PDB file of C-alpha atoms in Angstrom:
ATOM      1  CA  MET A   1      10.095 -22.473   5.291  1.00  0.00           C
ATOM      2  CA  GLY A   2      12.148 -21.848   8.355  1.00  0.00           C
ATOM      3  CA  TYR A   3      15.241 -20.178   5.823  1.00  0.00           C
ATOM      4  CA  PHE A   4      12.578 -18.040   4.519  1.00  0.00           C
ATOM      5  CA  MET A   5      10.806 -17.123   7.291  1.00  0.00           C
ATOM      6  CA  ASN A   6      14.087 -16.097   8.584  1.00  0.00           C
ATOM      7  CA  ILE A   7      14.596 -13.669   5.581  1.00  0.00           C
ATOM      8  CA  SER A   8      17.639 -10.747   5.590  1.00  0.00           C
ATOM      9  CA  ARG A   9      18.192  -8.327   3.178  1.00  0.00           C
ATOM     10  CA  SER A  10      21.297 -10.329   2.462  1.00  0.00           C
ATOM     11  CA  ASN A  11      18.726 -13.474   1.112  1.00  0.00           C
ATOM     12  CA  ILE A  12      16.568 -10.968  -1.127  1.00  0.00           C
ATOM     13  CA  PRO A  13      18.558 -11.689  -4.163  1.00  0.00           C
ATOM     14  CA  VAL A  14      18.468 -15.165  -4.196  1.00  0.00           C
ATOM     15  CA  LEU A  15      13.978 -14.799  -3.349  1.00  0.00           C
ATOM     16  CA  LEU A  16      13.911 -12.506  -6.064  1.00  0.00           C
ATOM     17  CA  ALA A  17      15.487 -14.847  -8.471  1.00  0.00           C
ATOM     18  CA  ILE A  18      12.840 -17.388  -6.828  1.00  0.00           C
ATOM     19  CA  LEU A  19      10.049 -15.021  -7.446  1.00  0.00           C
ATOM     20  CA  PHE A  20      10.893 -14.603 -10.922  1.00  0.00           C
ATOM     21  CA  ILE A  21      10.543 -18.324 -11.624  1.00  0.00           C
ATOM     22  CA  LEU A  22       7.514 -18.956 -10.109  1.00  0.00           C
ATOM     23  CA  SER A  23       6.215 -15.864 -11.479  1.00  0.00           C
ATOM     24  CA  LEU A  24       6.524 -17.429 -14.959  1.00  0.00           C
ATOM     25  CA  PHE A  25       3.987 -19.698 -14.243  1.00  0.00           C
ATOM     26  CA  ASN A  26       1.642 -16.629 -12.841  1.00  0.00           C
ATOM     27  CA  PRO A  27      -0.406 -15.390 -15.661  1.00  0.00           C
ATOM     28  CA  LEU A  28      -0.470 -12.245 -13.121  1.00  0.00           C
ATOM     29  CA  ALA A  29       3.314 -12.014 -14.371  1.00  0.00           C
ATOM     30  CA  ILE A  30       2.663 -11.515 -17.724  1.00  0.00           C
ATOM     31  CA  SER A  31       5.471  -9.103 -19.191  1.00  0.00           C
ATOM     32  CA  VAL A  32       3.872  -5.311 -20.332  1.00  0.00           C
ATOM     33  CA  ASP A  33       3.603  -5.038 -24.045  1.00  0.00           C
ATOM     34  CA  ASP A  34       5.485  -1.868 -24.685  1.00  0.00           C
ATOM     35  CA  THR A  35       4.399  -2.022 -28.271  1.00  0.00           C
ATOM     36  CA  VAL A  36       0.376  -1.533 -27.387  1.00  0.00           C
ATOM     37  CA  HIS A  37      -0.510   2.755 -28.648  1.00  0.00           C
ATOM     38  CA  PHE A  38      -1.607   4.458 -26.598  1.00  0.00           C
ATOM     39  CA  ASP A  39      -4.766   5.574 -28.211  1.00  0.00           C
ATOM     40  CA  LEU A  40      -6.112   2.402 -28.523  1.00  0.00           C
ATOM     41  CA  ASN A  41      -6.837   2.766 -24.625  1.00  0.00           C
ATOM     42  CA  TYR A  42      -6.280   5.956 -23.450  1.00  0.00           C
ATOM     43  CA  SER A  43      -6.251   9.860 -24.301  1.00  0.00           C
ATOM     44  CA  PRO A  44      -5.119  12.976 -22.756  1.00  0.00           C
ATOM     45  CA  THR A  45      -7.309  14.009 -19.622  1.00  0.00           C
ATOM     46  CA  TRP A  46      -6.046  17.837 -19.407  1.00  0.00           C
ATOM     47  CA  GLY A  47      -2.522  19.944 -19.931  1.00  0.00           C
ATOM     48  CA  SER A  48      -2.885  18.366 -23.561  1.00  0.00           C
ATOM     49  CA  ASN A  49      -0.521  20.933 -24.387  1.00  0.00           C
ATOM     50  CA  HIS A  50       2.022  19.017 -21.809  1.00  0.00           C
ATOM     51  CA  VAL A  51       1.514  15.814 -23.094  1.00  0.00           C
ATOM     52  CA  THR A  52       3.831  14.065 -25.618  1.00  0.00           C
ATOM     53  CA  VAL A  53       3.208  10.558 -27.515  1.00  0.00           C
ATOM     54  CA  LEU A  54       6.393   9.151 -28.917  1.00  0.00           C
ATOM     55  CA  GLY A  55       8.002   5.776 -30.167  1.00  0.00           C
ATOM     56  CA  ASN A  56       4.838   5.488 -32.549  1.00  0.00           C
ATOM     57  CA  GLY A  57       2.558   5.487 -29.993  1.00  0.00           C
ATOM     58  CA  THR A  58       4.242   3.554 -27.135  1.00  0.00           C
ATOM     59  CA  GLN A  59       5.774   6.022 -24.588  1.00  0.00           C
ATOM     60  CA  VAL A  60       3.777   9.179 -23.258  1.00  0.00           C
ATOM     61  CA  GLN A  61       5.853  12.107 -21.413  1.00  0.00           C
ATOM     62  CA  LEU A  62       3.581  13.777 -19.216  1.00  0.00           C
ATOM     63  CA  LEU A  63       5.092  17.570 -18.144  1.00  0.00           C
ATOM     64  CA  LEU A  64       4.940  20.207 -15.012  1.00  0.00           C
ATOM     65  CA  ASP A  65       5.788  23.429 -15.423  1.00  0.00           C
ATOM     66  CA  GLN A  66       4.421  26.972 -13.407  1.00  0.00           C
ATOM     67  CA  GLN A  67       1.920  27.253 -16.310  1.00  0.00           C
ATOM     68  CA  SER A  68       0.391  23.409 -16.452  1.00  0.00           C
ATOM     69  CA  GLY A  69       0.633  19.645 -15.111  1.00  0.00           C
ATOM     70  CA  ALA A  70      -1.027  17.120 -17.472  1.00  0.00           C
ATOM     71  CA  GLY A  71      -2.801  13.471 -17.302  1.00  0.00           C
ATOM     72  CA  PHE A  72      -4.213  10.893 -19.074  1.00  0.00           C
ATOM     73  CA  ASN A  73      -7.125   8.457 -18.262  1.00  0.00           C
ATOM     74  CA  SER A  74      -8.475   5.010 -19.965  1.00  0.00           C
ATOM     75  CA  LYS A  75     -11.239   5.239 -22.415  1.00  0.00           C
ATOM     76  CA  ASN A  76     -13.227   2.675 -20.745  1.00  0.00           C
ATOM     77  CA  LYS A  77     -14.519   1.877 -17.359  1.00  0.00           C
ATOM     78  CA  TYR A  78     -13.699  -1.363 -15.439  1.00  0.00           C
ATOM     79  CA  GLY A  79     -15.081  -3.428 -12.845  1.00  0.00           C
ATOM     80  CA  SER A  80     -12.545  -5.575 -12.273  1.00  0.00           C
ATOM     81  CA  GLY A  81      -8.733  -6.320 -13.701  1.00  0.00           C
ATOM     82  CA  ILE A  82      -5.194  -6.211 -13.392  1.00  0.00           C
ATOM     83  CA  PHE A  83      -3.768  -2.584 -14.227  1.00  0.00           C
ATOM     84  CA  ARG A  84      -0.032  -2.163 -14.724  1.00  0.00           C
ATOM     85  CA  LEU A  85       1.792   0.454 -16.178  1.00  0.00           C
ATOM     86  CA  LYS A  86       5.672   1.209 -16.533  1.00  0.00           C
ATOM     87  CA  ILE A  87       6.682   4.365 -15.101  1.00  0.00           C
ATOM     88  CA  LYS A  88       9.568   6.704 -14.391  1.00  0.00           C
ATOM     89  CA  VAL A  89       9.526   9.600 -12.542  1.00  0.00           C
ATOM     90  CA  PRO A  90      11.162  12.677 -12.972  1.00  0.00           C
ATOM     91  CA  ASN A  91      15.058  12.827 -12.693  1.00  0.00           C
ATOM     92  CA  LYS A  92      14.746  16.064 -10.806  1.00  0.00           C
ATOM     93  CA  LYS A  93      14.527  17.359  -7.460  1.00  0.00           C
ATOM     94  CA  ASP A  94      10.859  16.991  -7.267  1.00  0.00           C
ATOM     95  CA  ALA A  95       9.871  18.074  -3.766  1.00  0.00           C
ATOM     96  CA  GLY A  96       6.071  19.257  -3.938  1.00  0.00           C
ATOM     97  CA  VAL A  97       5.831  17.083  -7.172  1.00  0.00           C
ATOM     98  CA  ILE A  98       3.366  14.356  -7.223  1.00  0.00           C
ATOM     99  CA  THR A  99       3.679  11.440 -10.353  1.00  0.00           C
ATOM    100  CA  THR A 100       0.238   9.218 -10.244  1.00  0.00           C
ATOM    101  CA  PHE A 101      -1.000   6.096 -11.474  1.00  0.00           C
ATOM    102  CA  TYR A 102      -4.610   5.372 -10.140  1.00  0.00           C
ATOM    103  CA  LEU A 103      -8.075   3.982 -10.540  1.00  0.00           C
ATOM    104  CA  THR A 104     -10.960   6.257  -9.772  1.00  0.00           C
ATOM    105  CA  GLY A 105     -15.116   6.207 -10.063  1.00  0.00           C
ATOM    106  CA  VAL A 106     -14.883   9.752 -10.435  1.00  0.00           C
ATOM    107  CA  PRO A 107     -16.262  10.901 -13.751  1.00  0.00           C
ATOM    108  CA  ILE A 108     -13.609  13.315 -15.614  1.00  0.00           C
ATOM    109  CA  ASP A 109     -14.228  17.027 -14.199  1.00  0.00           C
ATOM    110  CA  GLN A 110     -17.065  16.482 -11.497  1.00  0.00           C
ATOM    111  CA  PRO A 111     -16.557  16.917  -7.972  1.00  0.00           C
ATOM    112  CA  ASN A 112     -16.261  13.766  -5.674  1.00  0.00           C
ATOM    113  CA  GLY A 113     -19.584  12.097  -4.559  1.00  0.00           C
ATOM    114  CA  GLY A 114     -19.422   8.418  -3.533  1.00  0.00           C
ATOM    115  CA  HIS A 115     -16.611   7.687  -5.350  1.00  0.00           C
ATOM    116  CA  ASP A 116     -14.191   4.821  -5.239  1.00  0.00           C
ATOM    117  CA  GLU A 117     -10.827   5.242  -5.473  1.00  0.00           C
ATOM    118  CA  VAL A 118      -7.020   3.289  -5.724  1.00  0.00           C
ATOM    119  CA  ASP A 119      -4.324   5.522  -5.274  1.00  0.00           C
ATOM    120  CA  ILE A 120      -0.537   5.141  -6.507  1.00  0.00           C
ATOM    121  CA  GLU A 121       1.519   8.217  -6.242  1.00  0.00           C
ATOM    122  CA  PHE A 122       4.958   9.092  -5.738  1.00  0.00           C
ATOM    123  CA  LEU A 123       5.996  11.934  -3.620  1.00  0.00           C
ATOM    124  CA  GLY A 124       8.546  14.043  -4.707  1.00  0.00           C
ATOM    125  CA  SER A 125      11.452  14.960  -2.591  1.00  0.00           C
ATOM    126  CA  ASN A 126      14.794  16.262  -2.735  1.00  0.00           C
ATOM    127  CA  GLY A 127      16.678  13.467  -1.505  1.00  0.00           C
ATOM    128  CA  LYS A 128      16.033   9.861  -1.267  1.00  0.00           C
ATOM    129  CA  PRO A 129      14.697   7.473  -1.052  1.00  0.00           C
ATOM    130  CA  PHE A 130      12.206   7.895  -3.151  1.00  0.00           C
ATOM    131  CA  ILE A 131       8.520   7.117  -1.162  1.00  0.00           C
ATOM    132  CA  LEU A 132       5.510   5.806  -2.851  1.00  0.00           C
ATOM    133  CA  SER A 133       2.025   6.256  -1.043  1.00  0.00           C
ATOM    134  CA  THR A 134      -0.804   3.763  -1.580  1.00  0.00           C
ATOM    135  CA  ASN A 135      -4.377   4.747  -0.807  1.00  0.00           C
ATOM    136  CA  VAL A 136      -8.106   3.281  -0.637  1.00  0.00           C
ATOM    137  CA  PHE A 137     -11.614   5.273  -1.239  1.00  0.00           C
ATOM    138  CA  ALA A 138     -14.407   3.240  -1.101  1.00  0.00           C
ATOM    139  CA  ASN A 139     -17.942   5.416  -0.988  1.00  0.00           C
ATOM    140  CA  ASP A 140     -15.662   8.576  -0.427  1.00  0.00           C
ATOM    141  CA  ALA A 141     -13.902   7.116   2.592  1.00  0.00           C
ATOM    142  CA  GLY A 142     -10.259   7.217   2.263  1.00  0.00           C
ATOM    143  CA  ASN A 143      -7.487   8.068   4.759  1.00  0.00           C
ATOM    144  CA  ARG A 144      -5.828   4.083   4.427  1.00  0.00           C
ATOM    145  CA  GLU A 145      -2.678   5.346   3.287  1.00  0.00           C
ATOM    146  CA  GLN A 146       0.551   2.694   3.629  1.00  0.00           C
ATOM    147  CA  GLN A 147       3.559   4.318   2.617  1.00  0.00           C
ATOM    148  CA  PHE A 148       7.031   2.979   0.996  1.00  0.00           C
ATOM    149  CA  ALA A 149      10.740   3.685   0.633  1.00  0.00           C
ATOM    150  CA  LEU A 150      11.334   2.444  -2.633  1.00  0.00           C
ATOM    151  CA  TRP A 151      14.582  -0.152  -2.665  1.00  0.00           C
ATOM    152  CA  PHE A 152      15.563   1.625  -6.029  1.00  0.00           C
ATOM    153  CA  ASP A 153      15.499   4.775  -7.683  1.00  0.00           C
ATOM    154  CA  PRO A 154      12.003   5.078 -10.002  1.00  0.00           C
ATOM    155  CA  ALA A 155      13.865   8.058 -11.769  1.00  0.00           C
ATOM    156  CA  GLU A 156      16.910   5.838 -13.303  1.00  0.00           C
ATOM    157  CA  ASP A 157      15.055   3.973 -14.916  1.00  0.00           C
ATOM    158  CA  PHE A 158      10.990   2.376 -16.131  1.00  0.00           C
ATOM    159  CA  HIS A 159       9.467  -0.298 -13.279  1.00  0.00           C
ATOM    160  CA  VAL A 160       6.723  -2.102 -13.624  1.00  0.00           C
ATOM    161  CA  TYR A 161       3.493  -1.120 -11.376  1.00  0.00           C
ATOM    162  CA  GLU A 162       0.067  -3.156 -10.969  1.00  0.00           C
ATOM    163  CA  ILE A 163      -3.011  -2.833  -9.170  1.00  0.00           C
ATOM    164  CA  LEU A 164      -5.333  -6.234  -9.099  1.00  0.00           C
ATOM    165  CA  TRP A 165      -8.638  -5.547  -8.759  1.00  0.00           C
ATOM    166  CA  ASN A 166     -11.038  -8.507  -8.378  1.00  0.00           C
ATOM    167  CA  HIS A 167     -14.115  -9.254  -5.379  1.00  0.00           C
ATOM    168  CA  HIS A 168     -11.660 -10.401  -2.744  1.00  0.00           C
ATOM    169  CA  HIS A 169      -9.055  -8.059  -2.342  1.00  0.00           C
ATOM    170  CA  ILE A 170      -7.058  -5.237  -4.419  1.00  0.00           C
ATOM    171  CA  VAL A 171      -3.113  -5.820  -4.373  1.00  0.00           C
ATOM    172  CA  PHE A 172      -0.552  -3.538  -5.051  1.00  0.00           C
ATOM    173  CA  PHE A 173       3.063  -4.752  -6.779  1.00  0.00           C
ATOM    174  CA  VAL A 174       6.148  -3.473  -7.770  1.00  0.00           C
ATOM    175  CA  ASP A 175       8.070  -5.340 -10.233  1.00  0.00           C
ATOM    176  CA  LYS A 176       5.177  -8.171  -9.419  1.00  0.00           C
ATOM    177  CA  ILE A 177       6.520  -8.041  -5.746  1.00  0.00           C
ATOM    178  CA  PRO A 178       3.417  -7.448  -3.924  1.00  0.00           C
ATOM    179  CA  ILE A 179       3.722  -4.354  -1.086  1.00  0.00           C
ATOM    180  CA  ARG A 180       0.398  -3.827  -0.061  1.00  0.00           C
ATOM    181  CA  VAL A 181      -3.328  -5.758   0.362  1.00  0.00           C
ATOM    182  CA  TYR A 182      -6.230  -4.431   1.002  1.00  0.00           C
ATOM    183  CA  HIS A 183      -8.920  -7.196   1.907  1.00  0.00           C
ATOM    184  CA  ASN A 184     -12.901  -6.890   0.951  1.00  0.00           C
ATOM    185  CA  LEU A 185     -14.226  -6.778   4.589  1.00  0.00           C
ATOM    186  CA  LYS A 186     -17.727  -5.361   3.997  1.00  0.00           C
ATOM    187  CA  ALA A 187     -19.718  -8.870   4.710  1.00  0.00           C
ATOM    188  CA  ARG A 188     -17.744 -10.039   7.630  1.00  0.00           C
ATOM    189  CA  LEU A 189     -16.792  -6.247   9.645  1.00  0.00           C
ATOM    190  CA  GLY A 190     -19.232  -3.690   7.284  1.00  0.00           C
ATOM    191  CA  VAL A 191     -16.027  -1.978   5.890  1.00  0.00           C
ATOM    192  CA  ASN A 192     -16.613  -0.285   2.821  1.00  0.00           C
ATOM    193  CA  TYR A 193     -14.716  -1.809  -0.442  1.00  0.00           C
ATOM    194  CA  PRO A 194     -14.279  -0.359  -4.183  1.00  0.00           C
ATOM    195  CA  SER A 195     -16.911  -1.814  -5.785  1.00  0.00           C
ATOM    196  CA  ARG A 196     -18.339   1.250  -8.278  1.00  0.00           C
ATOM    197  CA  PRO A 197     -16.855   0.931 -11.787  1.00  0.00           C
ATOM    198  CA  MET A 198     -13.408   2.833 -12.474  1.00  0.00           C
ATOM    199  CA  HIS A 199     -10.981   4.023 -15.126  1.00  0.00           C
ATOM    200  CA  VAL A 200      -7.465   4.623 -14.712  1.00  0.00           C
ATOM    201  CA  GLU A 201      -5.764   8.217 -14.574  1.00  0.00           C
ATOM    202  CA  THR A 202      -2.258   9.267 -14.490  1.00  0.00           C
ATOM    203  CA  SER A 203      -0.859  12.699 -13.486  1.00  0.00           C
ATOM    204  CA  ILE A 204       1.713  15.128 -12.730  1.00  0.00           C
ATOM    205  CA  TRP A 205       1.085  17.849 -10.437  1.00  0.00           C
ATOM    206  CA  ASN A 206       2.444  20.149  -7.930  1.00  0.00           C
ATOM    207  CA  PHE A 207       0.788  19.597  -4.072  1.00  0.00           C
ATOM    208  CA  THR A 208       2.563  21.975  -2.517  1.00  0.00           C
ATOM    209  CA  SER A 209       0.442  22.252   0.755  1.00  0.00           C
ATOM    210  CA  TRP A 210       1.114  18.683   1.241  1.00  0.00           C
ATOM    211  CA  LEU A 211       4.591  18.145   0.315  1.00  0.00           C
ATOM    212  CA  GLY A 212       6.040  21.664   0.787  1.00  0.00           C
ATOM    213  CA  PRO A 213       7.327  24.098  -2.178  1.00  0.00           C
ATOM    214  CA  VAL A 214       8.531  23.059  -6.107  1.00  0.00           C
ATOM    215  CA  ASP A 215      11.719  24.577  -7.290  1.00  0.00           C
ATOM    216  CA  TRP A 216      10.993  25.685 -10.406  1.00  0.00           C
ATOM    217  CA  SER A 217      14.235  26.594 -11.509  1.00  0.00           C
ATOM    218  CA  GLN A 218      14.343  22.549 -12.068  1.00  0.00           C
ATOM    219  CA  ALA A 219      11.245  22.672 -14.158  1.00  0.00           C
ATOM    220  CA  PRO A 220      10.388  21.102 -16.600  1.00  0.00           C
ATOM    221  CA  PHE A 221       9.480  17.850 -14.331  1.00  0.00           C
ATOM    222  CA  VAL A 222       8.586  14.439 -17.080  1.00  0.00           C
ATOM    223  CA  ALA A 223       6.839  11.489 -15.630  1.00  0.00           C
ATOM    224  CA  GLU A 224       7.276   8.856 -18.315  1.00  0.00           C
ATOM    225  CA  TYR A 225       4.698   6.027 -19.175  1.00  0.00           C
ATOM    226  CA  ARG A 226       4.573   2.570 -21.002  1.00  0.00           C
ATOM    227  CA  GLY A 227       2.869  -0.422 -21.609  1.00  0.00           C
ATOM    228  CA  PHE A 228      -0.554   0.567 -22.522  1.00  0.00           C
ATOM    229  CA  GLY A 229      -2.254  -3.135 -22.900  1.00  0.00           C
ATOM    230  CA  VAL A 230      -5.260  -3.045 -20.488  1.00  0.00           C
ATOM    231  CA  GLU A 231      -6.188  -6.614 -18.889  1.00  0.00           C
ATOM    232  CA  ALA A 232      -9.647  -5.809 -16.942  1.00  0.00           C
ATOM    233  CA  CYS A 233     -13.170  -6.631 -17.636  1.00  0.00           C
ATOM    234  CA  VAL A 234     -14.724  -3.651 -19.101  1.00  0.00           C
ATOM    235  CA  HIS A 235     -17.885  -2.476 -17.228  1.00  0.00           C
ATOM    236  CA  ASP A 236     -21.411  -3.496 -18.720  1.00  0.00           C
ATOM    237  CA  SER A 237     -24.080  -1.107 -16.969  1.00  0.00           C
ATOM    238  CA  LEU A 238     -26.675  -4.047 -17.785  1.00  0.00           C
ATOM    239  CA  ASP A 239     -24.965  -6.591 -16.053  1.00  0.00           C
ATOM    240  CA  PRO A 240     -22.717  -4.789 -13.267  1.00  0.00           C
ATOM    241  CA  ARG A 241     -21.881  -8.038 -11.546  1.00  0.00           C
ATOM    242  CA  GLY A 242     -20.418  -9.770 -14.819  1.00  0.00           C
ATOM    243  CA  CYS A 243     -17.084  -8.423 -14.009  1.00  0.00           C
ATOM    244  CA  HIS A 244     -16.649 -10.997 -11.173  1.00  0.00           C
ATOM    245  CA  SER A 245     -17.256 -13.909 -13.451  1.00  0.00           C
ATOM    246  CA  GLN A 246     -14.505 -16.656 -12.649  1.00  0.00           C
ATOM    247  CA  ASN A 247     -14.015 -16.244 -16.627  1.00  0.00           C
ATOM    248  CA  TYR A 248     -11.832 -13.787 -15.739  1.00  0.00           C
ATOM    249  CA  TYR A 249      -8.244 -15.290 -14.495  1.00  0.00           C
ATOM    250  CA  TRP A 250      -7.888 -12.507 -12.210  1.00  0.00           C
ATOM    251  CA  ASN A 251     -10.933 -13.693 -10.333  1.00  0.00           C
ATOM    252  CA  ALA A 252     -10.426 -17.351 -10.344  1.00  0.00           C
ATOM    253  CA  PRO A 253      -9.807 -18.980  -6.513  1.00  0.00           C
ATOM    254  CA  LYS A 254      -5.940 -18.604  -6.977  1.00  0.00           C
ATOM    255  CA  TYR A 255      -6.071 -14.844  -6.963  1.00  0.00           C
ATOM    256  CA  TRP A 256      -8.164 -14.492  -3.885  1.00  0.00           C
ATOM    257  CA  LYS A 257      -4.777 -14.773  -1.611  1.00  0.00           C
ATOM    258  CA  LEU A 258      -0.870 -13.994  -2.155  1.00  0.00           C
ATOM    259  CA  GLY A 259       0.524 -17.587  -2.653  1.00  0.00           C
ATOM    260  CA  PRO A 260       2.692 -18.422  -0.072  1.00  0.00           C
ATOM    261  CA  ILE A 261       6.292 -16.696  -1.601  1.00  0.00           C
ATOM    262  CA  GLN A 262       4.451 -13.530  -2.057  1.00  0.00           C
ATOM    263  CA  GLN A 263       3.316 -13.272   1.573  1.00  0.00           C
ATOM    264  CA  ILE A 264       6.840 -13.567   2.714  1.00  0.00           C
ATOM    265  CA  PHE A 265       8.002 -11.192   0.766  1.00  0.00           C
ATOM    266  CA  LEU A 266       5.030  -8.688   1.429  1.00  0.00           C
ATOM    267  CA  HIS A 267       5.507  -9.074   4.948  1.00  0.00           C
ATOM    268  CA  GLU A 268       9.240  -9.847   5.932  1.00  0.00           C
ATOM    269  CA  HIS A 269      10.628  -7.869   2.560  1.00  0.00           C
ATOM    270  CA  VAL A 270       8.444  -4.899   2.188  1.00  0.00           C
ATOM    271  CA  ARG A 271       6.796  -4.030   5.257  1.00  0.00           C
ATOM    272  CA  LYS A 272       9.372  -5.255   7.717  1.00  0.00           C
ATOM    273  CA  ASN A 273      12.401  -3.403   5.704  1.00  0.00           C
ATOM    274  CA  HIS A 274      10.535  -0.744   3.446  1.00  0.00           C
ATOM    275  CA  MET A 275       7.021   0.450   4.881  1.00  0.00           C
ATOM    276  CA  VAL A 276       7.333   4.173   6.663  1.00  0.00           C
ATOM    277  CA  TYR A 277       3.763   4.685   7.155  1.00  0.00           C
ATOM    278  CA  ASP A 278       0.922   2.385   7.684  1.00  0.00           C
ATOM    279  CA  TYR A 279      -2.484   4.154   9.095  1.00  0.00           C
ATOM    280  CA  CYS A 280      -3.349   0.997  11.141  1.00  0.00           C
ATOM    281  CA  ALA A 281      -0.386   2.547  13.210  1.00  0.00           C
ATOM    282  CA  ASP A 282      -1.434   5.591  13.563  1.00  0.00           C
ATOM    283  CA  GLU A 283      -2.743   6.727  17.129  1.00  0.00           C
ATOM    284  CA  LYS A 284      -5.202   9.302  15.304  1.00  0.00           C
ATOM    285  CA  LYS A 285      -6.882   6.973  13.316  1.00  0.00           C
ATOM    286  CA  HIS A 286      -9.405   4.443  14.272  1.00  0.00           C
ATOM    287  CA  PHE A 287     -10.255   1.856  11.760  1.00  0.00           C
ATOM    288  CA  ILE A 288     -12.624  -1.570  12.652  1.00  0.00           C
ATOM    289  CA  GLU A 289     -10.421  -3.448  10.116  1.00  0.00           C
ATOM    290  CA  CYS A 290      -6.921  -2.430  12.012  1.00  0.00           C
ATOM    291  CA  LYS A 291      -8.375  -4.315  15.224  1.00  0.00           C
ATOM    292  CA  THR A 292      -8.946  -7.280  13.996  1.00  0.00           C
TER     293      THR A 292
END
């Protein structure tokens, strides 16, 4: 264990190999199935003329230009699960552009109100590294961002992005590596935790008030998605707690916390070398979970 706790960047390839081998015995590491048809679980949400389905339904392109962005969502809403997509962000100078993959309880085309949300957002820029921003909303309360400078170029190829959501914690993964854990502290500290049914959404759009102006000479911006299978519990209004059942593998005790190797990667690789913003370190924000 001493070797692992003195991890350095030069150790990362070896540890990645170890993590991969261990992941072969971990259901969370099931490969993304690129053969699942988009229409089975998803449908376009907006900007339908900017949504292109390719590869016999196994790949989708979302396009952003000065006329519109685009998005798609899952047909079902869920109460727990492991949600994963393969994503490749626009290979352009895309400052001002956001590519997203998130869970939300907000009904389509309706305003927020007591909603829960779990966000993965790629913040466009004119340079590297690429910033991946995560956030958690519970009962409309957000501002819990953690941001990471990715250790690869997400525009060069597809990578796997995952959100594990059960009654104990939310874990964000990138290529099987945990980058963030958000614990359910409702009972212990009274901190709200996402507990309402949520569906999956994706989008590409411009957010100039946050990220600055878009260079529209680079348009169109294209984000690509693959892997449309879903491993999650479909919400049943007649049995709202049914999705907490341990009959679903992601709710079993072994998934209530990270394993030792995952903890090492989270703290000694990701947080130490790649985290660029943590809301708990922001003096302007005061959250009770940051004090414990």
